[in-house]
Amino acid sequence: MMRRTSRAAARVPSVPTQAPAAARGHRLRAARRALVMTGCAAALALGSTAALATPGSGVSGTVLAQGTSAGTLKVKAKGRTDVVFRTITVEPGGSTGWHYHPGQLIAVVKSGTLTRTLQDCSVEATPAGTSFIEPSGSDHVHIGRNLGTEPVELYVTYLVPEGSPLAIDADAPECARESRD
């Protein structure tokens, strides 16, 4: 009995061990062209997916306050964390009293200028349209004052350990007590 083989299987092309430089260049160009075409096809596929996205409905949002930080904002929280958002108004001549926070907070000054004296008695004035982070811990005692003529309005997000108060009253640092004498 004679065995039949297909023509494709019978013809095995010979593979040269060293392709001429022109052939290698042609294959590289073909491979690049295939890669570019694949990338274009992927971009078109992703673009068409975005076009199929459905718009939301029945949802509205209101920007309450917006501020830009002076630099990079680094926020950290460990374990279960209470996230509290509130507004604070400091009337002209008013102050927060010396205090610290058990967790970080992010504040946006919506109106007025908040003047903060920090634990080293350095002073930071934060005008409307800016934001800042207050670090956590008793080594970050500070006081906020309104030295202006209009109310200071703050929008503040607190990130405090679960069940903790938002702020803890503290004594003024030594440098602030010396300046009163």
Short mmCIF file of N, CA and C in Angstrom, two decimals:
data_model
loop_
_atom_site.label_atom_id
_atom_site.label_comp_id
_atom_site.label_asym_id
_atom_site.label_seq_id
_atom_site.Cartn_x
_atom_site.Cartn_y
_atom_site.Cartn_z
N MET A 1 0.84 -1.16 0.00
CA MET A 1 0.00 0.00 0.00
C MET A 1 0.89 1.23 0.00
N MET A 2 0.51 2.17 -0.80
CA MET A 2 1.31 3.37 -0.93
C MET A 2 0.70 4.47 -0.11
N ARG A 3 1.52 5.16 0.61
CA ARG A 3 1.07 6.24 1.47
C ARG A 3 1.12 7.55 0.70
N ARG A 4 0.06 8.35 0.84
CA ARG A 4 0.02 9.64 0.17
C ARG A 4 0.34 10.74 1.17
N THR A 5 1.07 11.69 0.73
CA THR A 5 1.36 12.86 1.57
C THR A 5 0.85 14.09 0.86
N SER A 6 0.47 15.07 1.63
CA SER A 6 -0.03 16.29 1.00
C SER A 6 1.12 17.03 0.37
N ARG A 7 0.78 17.84 -0.60
CA ARG A 7 1.82 18.60 -1.30
C ARG A 7 2.50 19.58 -0.36
N ALA A 8 1.72 20.21 0.56
CA ALA A 8 2.30 21.20 1.47
C ALA A 8 3.31 20.55 2.40
N ALA A 9 2.96 19.36 2.86
CA ALA A 9 3.88 18.67 3.77
C ALA A 9 5.09 18.18 3.01
N ALA A 10 4.91 17.85 1.73
CA ALA A 10 6.03 17.33 0.95
C ALA A 10 7.03 18.43 0.64
N ARG A 11 6.54 19.66 0.54
CA ARG A 11 7.45 20.76 0.22
C ARG A 11 7.83 21.50 1.49
N VAL A 12 8.96 21.27 2.00
CA VAL A 12 9.46 21.99 3.17
C VAL A 12 10.48 22.98 2.65
N PRO A 13 10.17 24.26 2.82
CA PRO A 13 11.11 25.25 2.30
C PRO A 13 12.42 25.19 3.06
N SER A 14 13.46 25.41 2.33
CA SER A 14 14.76 25.43 3.00
C SER A 14 14.93 26.80 3.65
N VAL A 15 15.49 26.80 4.85
CA VAL A 15 15.73 28.04 5.58
C VAL A 15 17.22 28.32 5.52
N PRO A 16 17.57 29.42 4.92
CA PRO A 16 19.00 29.71 4.86
C PRO A 16 19.52 30.01 6.26
N THR A 17 20.70 29.58 6.52
CA THR A 17 21.28 29.81 7.84
C THR A 17 21.71 31.25 8.01
N GLN A 18 22.04 31.93 6.97
CA GLN A 18 22.46 33.32 7.06
C GLN A 18 21.74 34.07 5.94
N ALA A 19 20.72 34.87 6.31
CA ALA A 19 19.98 35.61 5.30
C ALA A 19 20.81 36.79 4.83
N PRO A 20 20.71 37.11 3.56
CA PRO A 20 21.43 38.27 3.06
C PRO A 20 20.92 39.53 3.76
N ALA A 21 21.74 40.58 3.83
CA ALA A 21 21.42 41.82 4.53
C ALA A 21 20.14 42.45 3.99
N ALA A 22 19.93 42.42 2.69
CA ALA A 22 18.73 43.01 2.11
C ALA A 22 17.48 42.30 2.60
N ALA A 23 17.53 40.97 2.69
CA ALA A 23 16.38 40.20 3.14
C ALA A 23 16.09 40.49 4.61
N ARG A 24 17.14 40.59 5.43
CA ARG A 24 16.94 40.91 6.85
C ARG A 24 16.31 42.29 6.99
N GLY A 25 16.75 43.25 6.23
CA GLY A 25 16.19 44.60 6.28
C GLY A 25 14.72 44.61 5.89
N HIS A 26 14.38 43.83 4.85
CA HIS A 26 12.99 43.74 4.42
C HIS A 26 12.12 43.15 5.53
N ARG A 27 12.62 42.09 6.19
CA ARG A 27 11.87 41.46 7.27
C ARG A 27 11.70 42.42 8.45
N LEU A 28 12.72 43.21 8.78
CA LEU A 28 12.61 44.18 9.87
C LEU A 28 11.56 45.25 9.55
N ARG A 29 11.57 45.74 8.31
CA ARG A 29 10.58 46.73 7.91
C ARG A 29 9.17 46.15 7.98
N ALA A 30 9.04 44.91 7.55
CA ALA A 30 7.73 44.25 7.59
C ALA A 30 7.27 44.06 9.03
N ALA A 31 8.19 43.69 9.92
CA ALA A 31 7.84 43.51 11.33
C ALA A 31 7.44 44.85 11.96
N ARG A 32 8.16 45.92 11.65
CA ARG A 32 7.80 47.25 12.17
C ARG A 32 6.43 47.67 11.67
N ARG A 33 6.19 47.46 10.37
CA ARG A 33 4.91 47.83 9.79
C ARG A 33 3.77 47.05 10.47
N ALA A 34 3.99 45.77 10.74
CA ALA A 34 2.98 44.95 11.42
C ALA A 34 2.74 45.46 12.84
N LEU A 35 3.81 45.86 13.53
CA LEU A 35 3.69 46.39 14.89
C LEU A 35 2.91 47.69 14.89
N VAL A 36 3.20 48.58 13.96
CA VAL A 36 2.48 49.86 13.86
C VAL A 36 1.01 49.60 13.56
N MET A 37 0.73 48.70 12.65
CA MET A 37 -0.66 48.40 12.29
C MET A 37 -1.40 47.81 13.48
N THR A 38 -0.75 46.94 14.25
CA THR A 38 -1.36 46.36 15.44
C THR A 38 -1.67 47.45 16.45
N GLY A 39 -0.72 48.38 16.66
CA GLY A 39 -0.94 49.50 17.58
C GLY A 39 -2.11 50.36 17.15
N CYS A 40 -2.20 50.65 15.87
CA CYS A 40 -3.32 51.45 15.35
C CYS A 40 -4.64 50.74 15.57
N ALA A 41 -4.66 49.43 15.31
CA ALA A 41 -5.89 48.67 15.49
C ALA A 41 -6.30 48.68 16.97
N ALA A 42 -5.33 48.55 17.87
CA ALA A 42 -5.63 48.57 19.31
C ALA A 42 -6.18 49.94 19.71
N ALA A 43 -5.58 51.02 19.19
CA ALA A 43 -6.05 52.36 19.52
C ALA A 43 -7.47 52.57 19.02
N LEU A 44 -7.77 52.09 17.82
CA LEU A 44 -9.13 52.21 17.29
C LEU A 44 -10.11 51.41 18.13
N ALA A 45 -9.70 50.24 18.57
CA ALA A 45 -10.58 49.40 19.38
C ALA A 45 -10.88 50.09 20.71
N LEU A 46 -9.86 50.66 21.35
CA LEU A 46 -10.07 51.35 22.61
C LEU A 46 -10.91 52.60 22.41
N GLY A 47 -10.66 53.32 21.34
CA GLY A 47 -11.43 54.53 21.05
C GLY A 47 -12.88 54.22 20.84
N SER A 48 -13.17 53.14 20.15
CA SER A 48 -14.56 52.80 19.90
C SER A 48 -15.24 52.35 21.18
N THR A 49 -14.50 51.77 22.13
CA THR A 49 -15.08 51.41 23.42
C THR A 49 -15.49 52.65 24.17
N ALA A 50 -14.62 53.69 24.16
CA ALA A 50 -14.95 54.93 24.85
C ALA A 50 -16.17 55.58 24.22
N ALA A 51 -16.31 55.44 22.91
CA ALA A 51 -17.46 56.03 22.23
C ALA A 51 -18.75 55.33 22.64
N LEU A 52 -18.66 54.09 23.10
CA LEU A 52 -19.84 53.35 23.50
C LEU A 52 -20.22 53.61 24.96
N ALA A 53 -19.40 54.38 25.69
CA ALA A 53 -19.71 54.67 27.08
C ALA A 53 -21.03 55.41 27.16
N THR A 54 -21.80 55.14 28.22
CA THR A 54 -23.09 55.80 28.35
C THR A 54 -22.96 57.01 29.27
N PRO A 55 -23.62 58.10 28.93
CA PRO A 55 -23.57 59.28 29.81
C PRO A 55 -24.41 59.02 31.06
N GLY A 56 -24.05 59.66 32.16
CA GLY A 56 -24.81 59.52 33.38
C GLY A 56 -26.13 60.26 33.26
N SER A 57 -27.06 59.91 34.14
CA SER A 57 -28.33 60.64 34.17
C SER A 57 -28.82 60.68 35.61
N GLY A 58 -29.51 61.75 35.95
CA GLY A 58 -30.05 61.88 37.30
C GLY A 58 -29.00 62.15 38.35
N VAL A 59 -27.82 62.63 37.95
CA VAL A 59 -26.73 62.90 38.88
C VAL A 59 -26.32 64.36 38.73
N SER A 60 -26.14 65.04 39.85
CA SER A 60 -25.65 66.42 39.79
C SER A 60 -24.58 66.59 40.86
N GLY A 61 -23.74 67.57 40.69
CA GLY A 61 -22.69 67.85 41.65
C GLY A 61 -22.49 69.35 41.78
N THR A 62 -22.05 69.78 42.94
CA THR A 62 -21.78 71.18 43.19
C THR A 62 -20.40 71.31 43.79
N VAL A 63 -19.56 72.11 43.18
CA VAL A 63 -18.24 72.39 43.76
C VAL A 63 -18.46 73.37 44.90
N LEU A 64 -18.14 72.95 46.11
CA LEU A 64 -18.35 73.81 47.27
C LEU A 64 -17.20 74.79 47.46
N ALA A 65 -16.00 74.33 47.21
CA ALA A 65 -14.83 75.17 47.33
C ALA A 65 -13.72 74.53 46.53
N GLN A 66 -12.81 75.34 46.04
CA GLN A 66 -11.68 74.82 45.29
C GLN A 66 -10.46 75.62 45.68
N GLY A 67 -9.37 74.92 45.91
CA GLY A 67 -8.11 75.58 46.26
C GLY A 67 -6.95 74.82 45.69
N THR A 68 -5.87 75.53 45.44
CA THR A 68 -4.67 74.92 44.89
C THR A 68 -3.59 74.91 45.96
N SER A 69 -2.93 73.78 46.11
CA SER A 69 -1.87 73.67 47.12
C SER A 69 -0.61 74.35 46.65
N ALA A 70 0.22 74.72 47.60
CA ALA A 70 1.50 75.34 47.27
C ALA A 70 2.50 74.30 46.76
N GLY A 71 2.28 73.05 47.06
CA GLY A 71 3.18 71.97 46.62
C GLY A 71 2.44 70.65 46.63
N THR A 72 3.19 69.56 46.70
CA THR A 72 2.62 68.22 46.71
C THR A 72 1.89 67.97 48.02
N LEU A 73 0.69 67.41 47.93
CA LEU A 73 -0.06 67.04 49.12
C LEU A 73 0.16 65.56 49.40
N LYS A 74 0.61 65.24 50.59
CA LYS A 74 0.82 63.85 50.97
C LYS A 74 -0.16 63.51 52.09
N VAL A 75 -1.04 62.58 51.82
CA VAL A 75 -2.06 62.19 52.79
C VAL A 75 -1.81 60.76 53.22
N LYS A 76 -1.85 60.52 54.53
CA LYS A 76 -1.63 59.18 55.07
C LYS A 76 -2.70 58.87 56.10
N ALA A 77 -3.12 57.64 56.16
CA ALA A 77 -4.05 57.17 57.19
C ALA A 77 -3.75 55.70 57.43
N LYS A 78 -3.80 55.31 58.71
CA LYS A 78 -3.57 53.91 59.06
C LYS A 78 -4.83 53.35 59.70
N GLY A 79 -5.15 52.14 59.35
CA GLY A 79 -6.28 51.46 59.97
C GLY A 79 -7.62 52.10 59.60
N ARG A 80 -8.64 51.74 60.37
CA ARG A 80 -9.98 52.28 60.11
C ARG A 80 -9.96 53.77 60.37
N THR A 81 -10.53 54.52 59.45
CA THR A 81 -10.44 55.98 59.48
C THR A 81 -11.81 56.60 59.30
N ASP A 82 -12.13 57.57 60.17
CA ASP A 82 -13.34 58.36 59.98
C ASP A 82 -12.99 59.49 59.02
N VAL A 83 -13.79 59.67 57.99
CA VAL A 83 -13.62 60.76 57.05
C VAL A 83 -14.79 61.71 57.28
N VAL A 84 -14.46 62.94 57.69
CA VAL A 84 -15.49 63.92 58.03
C VAL A 84 -15.25 65.16 57.18
N PHE A 85 -16.32 65.68 56.59
CA PHE A 85 -16.23 66.90 55.79
C PHE A 85 -17.11 67.93 56.45
N ARG A 86 -16.55 69.12 56.73
CA ARG A 86 -17.37 70.16 57.35
C ARG A 86 -16.89 71.55 56.94
N THR A 87 -17.77 72.51 57.14
CA THR A 87 -17.40 73.90 56.90
C THR A 87 -17.09 74.54 58.25
N ILE A 88 -16.16 75.46 58.24
CA ILE A 88 -15.79 76.21 59.44
C ILE A 88 -15.77 77.68 59.07
N THR A 89 -16.37 78.51 59.91
CA THR A 89 -16.33 79.95 59.71
C THR A 89 -15.62 80.57 60.90
N VAL A 90 -14.61 81.38 60.63
CA VAL A 90 -13.90 82.13 61.67
C VAL A 90 -14.20 83.60 61.43
N GLU A 91 -14.94 84.20 62.36
CA GLU A 91 -15.33 85.60 62.23
C GLU A 91 -14.10 86.51 62.36
N PRO A 92 -14.16 87.74 61.84
CA PRO A 92 -13.04 88.67 61.99
C PRO A 92 -12.66 88.81 63.48
N GLY A 93 -11.38 88.70 63.76
CA GLY A 93 -10.89 88.76 65.13
C GLY A 93 -10.98 87.44 65.88
N GLY A 94 -11.59 86.41 65.28
CA GLY A 94 -11.76 85.11 65.94
C GLY A 94 -10.55 84.21 65.79
N SER A 95 -10.51 83.16 66.60
CA SER A 95 -9.41 82.18 66.51
C SER A 95 -9.92 80.81 66.89
N THR A 96 -9.16 79.80 66.49
CA THR A 96 -9.51 78.41 66.79
C THR A 96 -9.03 77.99 68.17
N GLY A 97 -8.14 78.77 68.79
CA GLY A 97 -7.47 78.32 70.01
C GLY A 97 -6.38 77.33 69.62
N TRP A 98 -5.41 77.15 70.51
CA TRP A 98 -4.32 76.21 70.25
C TRP A 98 -4.87 74.79 70.30
N HIS A 99 -4.53 73.98 69.34
CA HIS A 99 -5.04 72.62 69.25
C HIS A 99 -4.15 71.80 68.31
N TYR A 100 -4.45 70.51 68.24
CA TYR A 100 -3.85 69.62 67.24
C TYR A 100 -4.90 68.62 66.82
N HIS A 101 -4.59 67.84 65.82
CA HIS A 101 -5.53 66.87 65.27
C HIS A 101 -4.96 65.46 65.39
N PRO A 102 -5.79 64.47 65.76
CA PRO A 102 -5.31 63.09 65.85
C PRO A 102 -5.11 62.44 64.48
N GLY A 103 -5.57 63.10 63.43
CA GLY A 103 -5.38 62.64 62.05
C GLY A 103 -5.16 63.84 61.16
N GLN A 104 -4.78 63.60 59.93
CA GLN A 104 -4.55 64.70 58.99
C GLN A 104 -5.86 65.35 58.57
N LEU A 105 -5.73 66.57 58.09
CA LEU A 105 -6.88 67.22 57.47
C LEU A 105 -6.42 67.97 56.23
N ILE A 106 -7.35 68.09 55.30
CA ILE A 106 -7.12 68.86 54.09
C ILE A 106 -8.11 70.01 54.13
N ALA A 107 -7.62 71.24 54.00
CA ALA A 107 -8.49 72.41 54.07
C ALA A 107 -8.39 73.23 52.80
N VAL A 108 -9.53 73.79 52.41
CA VAL A 108 -9.60 74.75 51.30
C VAL A 108 -10.16 76.04 51.89
N VAL A 109 -9.47 77.15 51.64
CA VAL A 109 -9.96 78.45 52.10
C VAL A 109 -10.86 79.00 51.01
N LYS A 110 -12.15 79.08 51.32
CA LYS A 110 -13.11 79.57 50.32
C LYS A 110 -13.14 81.09 50.29
N SER A 111 -13.08 81.71 51.46
CA SER A 111 -13.08 83.18 51.51
C SER A 111 -12.27 83.65 52.70
N GLY A 112 -11.77 84.88 52.60
CA GLY A 112 -10.95 85.45 53.66
C GLY A 112 -9.53 84.92 53.61
N THR A 113 -8.77 85.24 54.64
CA THR A 113 -7.39 84.74 54.79
C THR A 113 -7.23 84.16 56.18
N LEU A 114 -6.87 82.90 56.26
CA LEU A 114 -6.61 82.24 57.53
C LEU A 114 -5.13 82.41 57.86
N THR A 115 -4.84 82.92 59.05
CA THR A 115 -3.46 83.07 59.49
C THR A 115 -3.22 82.04 60.58
N ARG A 116 -2.28 81.12 60.33
CA ARG A 116 -1.99 80.05 61.28
C ARG A 116 -0.61 80.26 61.89
N THR A 117 -0.54 80.12 63.21
CA THR A 117 0.74 80.12 63.91
C THR A 117 1.01 78.67 64.28
N LEU A 118 2.17 78.17 63.87
CA LEU A 118 2.51 76.76 64.07
C LEU A 118 3.31 76.56 65.35
N GLN A 119 3.62 75.31 65.67
CA GLN A 119 4.28 74.95 66.93
C GLN A 119 5.64 75.61 67.11
N ASP A 120 6.31 75.99 66.02
CA ASP A 120 7.61 76.66 66.13
C ASP A 120 7.46 78.18 66.06
N CYS A 121 6.21 78.65 66.15
CA CYS A 121 5.83 80.07 66.09
C CYS A 121 6.03 80.69 64.72
N SER A 122 6.26 79.88 63.69
CA SER A 122 6.25 80.41 62.34
C SER A 122 4.79 80.70 61.98
N VAL A 123 4.59 81.64 61.07
CA VAL A 123 3.25 82.07 60.72
C VAL A 123 3.01 81.81 59.23
N GLU A 124 1.86 81.25 58.93
CA GLU A 124 1.46 81.00 57.54
C GLU A 124 0.12 81.66 57.28
N ALA A 125 0.07 82.51 56.27
CA ALA A 125 -1.19 83.14 55.85
C ALA A 125 -1.68 82.40 54.62
N THR A 126 -2.92 81.94 54.67
CA THR A 126 -3.49 81.16 53.58
C THR A 126 -4.73 81.89 53.05
N PRO A 127 -4.62 82.51 51.86
CA PRO A 127 -5.74 83.29 51.32
C PRO A 127 -6.78 82.41 50.61
N ALA A 128 -7.91 83.02 50.30
CA ALA A 128 -8.98 82.33 49.57
C ALA A 128 -8.42 81.76 48.27
N GLY A 129 -8.92 80.57 47.91
CA GLY A 129 -8.49 79.91 46.68
C GLY A 129 -7.26 79.06 46.84
N THR A 130 -6.80 78.86 48.07
CA THR A 130 -5.64 77.99 48.31
C THR A 130 -6.05 76.87 49.27
N SER A 131 -5.19 75.89 49.37
CA SER A 131 -5.46 74.74 50.24
C SER A 131 -4.20 74.36 50.98
N PHE A 132 -4.38 73.57 52.03
CA PHE A 132 -3.23 73.11 52.81
C PHE A 132 -3.60 71.83 53.55
N ILE A 133 -2.58 71.14 54.02
CA ILE A 133 -2.76 69.96 54.87
C ILE A 133 -2.20 70.29 56.24
N GLU A 134 -2.93 69.92 57.26
CA GLU A 134 -2.40 70.00 58.62
C GLU A 134 -2.04 68.58 59.04
N PRO A 135 -0.79 68.39 59.47
CA PRO A 135 -0.36 67.05 59.89
C PRO A 135 -0.99 66.68 61.23
N SER A 136 -0.92 65.41 61.55
CA SER A 136 -1.52 64.92 62.79
C SER A 136 -0.49 64.85 63.91
N GLY A 137 -1.01 64.83 65.14
CA GLY A 137 -0.18 64.57 66.30
C GLY A 137 0.05 65.79 67.18
N SER A 138 0.35 65.50 68.45
CA SER A 138 0.54 66.56 69.45
C SER A 138 1.80 67.37 69.20
N ASP A 139 2.67 66.93 68.31
CA ASP A 139 3.86 67.72 67.97
C ASP A 139 3.57 68.70 66.84
N HIS A 140 2.28 68.83 66.48
CA HIS A 140 1.86 69.79 65.43
C HIS A 140 0.77 70.71 65.97
N VAL A 141 1.03 71.29 67.14
CA VAL A 141 0.09 72.23 67.76
C VAL A 141 0.08 73.51 66.92
N HIS A 142 -1.10 74.11 66.77
CA HIS A 142 -1.23 75.34 65.98
C HIS A 142 -2.49 76.09 66.39
N ILE A 143 -2.59 77.32 65.93
CA ILE A 143 -3.78 78.14 66.13
C ILE A 143 -4.10 78.82 64.81
N GLY A 144 -5.39 78.93 64.51
CA GLY A 144 -5.82 79.63 63.30
C GLY A 144 -6.53 80.92 63.70
N ARG A 145 -6.19 82.01 63.02
CA ARG A 145 -6.79 83.31 63.34
C ARG A 145 -7.31 83.98 62.08
N ASN A 146 -8.32 84.80 62.29
CA ASN A 146 -8.81 85.66 61.22
C ASN A 146 -8.40 87.08 61.58
N LEU A 147 -7.36 87.57 60.95
CA LEU A 147 -6.86 88.92 61.20
C LEU A 147 -7.48 89.93 60.23
N GLY A 148 -8.37 89.46 59.36
CA GLY A 148 -8.98 90.32 58.34
C GLY A 148 -10.29 90.93 58.79
N THR A 149 -10.99 91.51 57.83
CA THR A 149 -12.26 92.19 58.11
C THR A 149 -13.48 91.42 57.60
N GLU A 150 -13.27 90.33 56.89
CA GLU A 150 -14.38 89.49 56.42
C GLU A 150 -14.23 88.09 57.03
N PRO A 151 -15.32 87.35 57.16
CA PRO A 151 -15.22 86.00 57.72
C PRO A 151 -14.33 85.10 56.87
N VAL A 152 -13.61 84.21 57.53
CA VAL A 152 -12.84 83.16 56.84
C VAL A 152 -13.75 81.95 56.77
N GLU A 153 -13.95 81.45 55.56
CA GLU A 153 -14.77 80.26 55.37
C GLU A 153 -13.87 79.14 54.87
N LEU A 154 -13.87 78.03 55.60
CA LEU A 154 -13.04 76.87 55.27
C LEU A 154 -13.92 75.67 54.95
N TYR A 155 -13.48 74.86 54.03
CA TYR A 155 -14.06 73.54 53.77
C TYR A 155 -12.97 72.55 54.13
N VAL A 156 -13.25 71.71 55.11
CA VAL A 156 -12.22 70.85 55.68
C VAL A 156 -12.64 69.39 55.62
N THR A 157 -11.71 68.54 55.18
CA THR A 157 -11.90 67.09 55.21
C THR A 157 -10.92 66.52 56.24
N TYR A 158 -11.46 65.88 57.25
CA TYR A 158 -10.65 65.27 58.31
C TYR A 158 -10.49 63.78 58.03
N LEU A 159 -9.32 63.27 58.28
CA LEU A 159 -9.03 61.83 58.20
C LEU A 159 -8.47 61.43 59.56
N VAL A 160 -9.36 61.02 60.46
CA VAL A 160 -8.95 60.74 61.84
C VAL A 160 -9.19 59.27 62.16
N PRO A 161 -8.41 58.72 63.10
CA PRO A 161 -8.65 57.33 63.50
C PRO A 161 -10.11 57.16 63.95
N GLU A 162 -10.67 56.03 63.64
CA GLU A 162 -12.07 55.76 63.95
C GLU A 162 -12.39 56.12 65.40
N GLY A 163 -13.45 56.91 65.60
CA GLY A 163 -13.92 57.27 66.94
C GLY A 163 -13.16 58.42 67.59
N SER A 164 -12.16 58.97 66.93
CA SER A 164 -11.37 60.07 67.51
C SER A 164 -12.07 61.41 67.34
N PRO A 165 -11.76 62.38 68.23
CA PRO A 165 -12.28 63.72 68.02
C PRO A 165 -11.58 64.36 66.82
N LEU A 166 -12.18 65.42 66.28
CA LEU A 166 -11.57 66.10 65.13
C LEU A 166 -10.38 66.94 65.55
N ALA A 167 -10.42 67.50 66.76
CA ALA A 167 -9.32 68.33 67.27
C ALA A 167 -9.22 68.15 68.77
N ILE A 168 -8.04 68.39 69.32
CA ILE A 168 -7.79 68.28 70.75
C ILE A 168 -7.14 69.58 71.20
N ASP A 169 -7.75 70.24 72.22
CA ASP A 169 -7.20 71.48 72.75
C ASP A 169 -5.81 71.23 73.32
N ALA A 170 -4.95 72.25 73.22
CA ALA A 170 -3.56 72.11 73.69
C ALA A 170 -3.08 73.44 74.24
N ASP A 171 -2.04 73.36 75.05
CA ASP A 171 -1.38 74.57 75.55
C ASP A 171 -0.59 75.20 74.42
N ALA A 172 -0.44 76.51 74.50
CA ALA A 172 0.40 77.21 73.53
C ALA A 172 1.83 76.75 73.69
N PRO A 173 2.59 76.65 72.61
CA PRO A 173 4.00 76.25 72.74
C PRO A 173 4.80 77.32 73.47
N GLU A 174 5.95 76.93 73.96
CA GLU A 174 6.81 77.83 74.75
C GLU A 174 7.08 79.14 74.00
N CYS A 175 7.38 79.08 72.71
CA CYS A 175 7.71 80.28 71.96
C CYS A 175 6.54 81.27 71.93
N ALA A 176 5.31 80.78 71.94
CA ALA A 176 4.14 81.67 71.93
C ALA A 176 3.92 82.28 73.32
N ARG A 177 4.24 81.54 74.36
CA ARG A 177 4.10 82.06 75.73
C ARG A 177 5.16 83.13 75.99
N GLU A 178 6.36 82.95 75.45
CA GLU A 178 7.43 83.93 75.64
C GLU A 178 7.08 85.25 74.97
N SER A 179 6.41 85.21 73.81
CA SER A 179 6.10 86.43 73.08
C SER A 179 5.03 87.27 73.79
N ARG A 180 4.27 86.66 74.71
CA ARG A 180 3.27 87.40 75.48
C ARG A 180 3.91 88.19 76.61
N ASP A 181 5.06 87.73 77.10
CA ASP A 181 5.71 88.40 78.24
C ASP A 181 6.31 89.72 77.87
#
